[in-house]
Amino acid sequence: MKKLFVATSLITLGLFMLFSCGPKEPTDLTQTSFIPQPVSIESLGDEFILSSSVTIYYEENVDGLEQTARYLADELNHIAGEIFTVESSNVTPRSGIFLSVTTDNNDLGKEGYFLSIGKKLVGIKAKSTAGCFYAAKTFLQTLPVKAAAGEKLTVPTGIIRDFPEYEYRGAMLDVSRHFFGVDDVKRFIDFLATYKMNALHLHLSDDQGWRIEIKSWPKLTEIGGSTEVGGGKGGFYTQKQYSEIVKYALERHITIVPEIDMPGHTNAALASYAELNCDGKATELYTGTEVGFSTLCTGKEITYQFVDDVVREIASLTPGPWFHIGGDESHVTAHDDYVYFINRVQEIVTKHGKKVIGWDEIANADLVEGATVQFWADVENTTMGIEKGAKVIMSPAARAYMDMKYDSTTHLGLHWAGYIEVDHGYDWNPATLNEIITRENILGVEAPLWTETITNMDEIEYMVFPQLPGYAEIGWTSSELRNWDEYKLRLADHGKRFEAMEIDFYRSERVPWGE
Ligand code: TNX
């Protein structure tokens, strides 16, 4: 009898849901539009009410956990306009939000988490502070970006178990072609953090500009940092500012990957110091957009002293494990000179305690242990890299370059690798894009934004949104759980979030944004 009752109620409820065209059932956690999509979501059909009486507790004596709890409190404060108390606790409280770490549940991996949203208690549990941070990010997506005055904030109850597919989930910002100040970089970092990306690759030098202070070679920024594409005034980060960026990123569990591109893409350095040129003459500063015309003088010893000083100074400010040596498009460096140079530079990077990353061309050299090649264009190079034992970061230009135009009408960007509409940018699997580059060789995914045509934050936003959430999902969510037709609905829901974050985004017609 009871069973029958339950069954009829379910049917009635089902019919009700089918015929009532009202808003989505607010107490069904599985209906929340999360990006990236979590591994599993179970709905418990009730609601948690967020009010200022909710205290955020964190387990005592866990490195960085208090900071994550305070970060969550600040975000909730921004949403709700209320102050949330943060306290430590070594027992599970009866109500509130509780962040803790656990040593069991090995299948969560080092960045996975459990998020259990009960009527009274939200439990966040992970193996690391990073996992707790990602759980907090998931929780925040159950709430609006900013509540209306007096709006009651409720969260559907349920349990989420989640972990990333790839360990490297990044984006790149080219601050050389056009320079972007610390505040812009911080906003960019916040975009990455929103979508659980964990690496920001900064392209710090190129033909058009040298963007980081090097104390032992001061003219790099004095001269080399003084302009940019189009002849604007350029700029650079002092070491103090770079450290501020590193710290801001770290608080959001994002590693900064600094890149000094060499031996090509070095005109800004060659214009700053005559002795880095084979003919001993400084070049003119360059503000155009051609590539492949410059090279450090690979036969001179001073070149290696220069590289050593630059790597030493940047490495000492960079807590992350990587140093990116560029290595792309060195069209005016003879092949043997290129190989010799890349081999020596890898030794320098290793000596200063960092792991080498380079664009796929570096696979022409003898790769040091632990080197990573970043696939952008050349499958043969990448294959060679894999044969030499390297891991691969997937940044295929035709899919993942955020500076490619969406279509022929896009007023910004380039299109040498084709147009990348939002579905084309999303709908690929790093592990099957090429036969030879397989899952076990892939460290992760990175979406670069080159800035030849991009001059300010609004333009960054227009090229990066709505692409970035898709690249974040490719990095986080396994391909079995992803398909464009379902993703585009979640992305459409995030349109409201972009608006609330005042992001100037591209309203692709392929996404049903709603009014
Ligand atoms: C190729 S990708 C480059 C960059 C340009 C970019 C423009 C790569 C390693 N090199 O120098 O900025 O195309 O899309």
Coordinates of C-alpha atoms in Angstrom, one line a residue, residues 20 96 102 181 240 285 390 443 481 487 505:
S20 CA 4.4 23.0 -15.2
G96 CA 27.5 25.7 9.0
T102 CA 41.1 13.3 4.8
G181 CA 49.1 45.5 -15.8
K240 CA 57.9 42.9 -6.6
L285 CA 62.8 48.1 -31.3
A390 CA 58.5 14.0 -22.8
L443 CA 49.9 16.2 -18.9
L481 CA 30.9 13.0 -19.5
Y487 CA 27.2 21.7 -22.5
F505 CA 31.6 38.2 -23.9

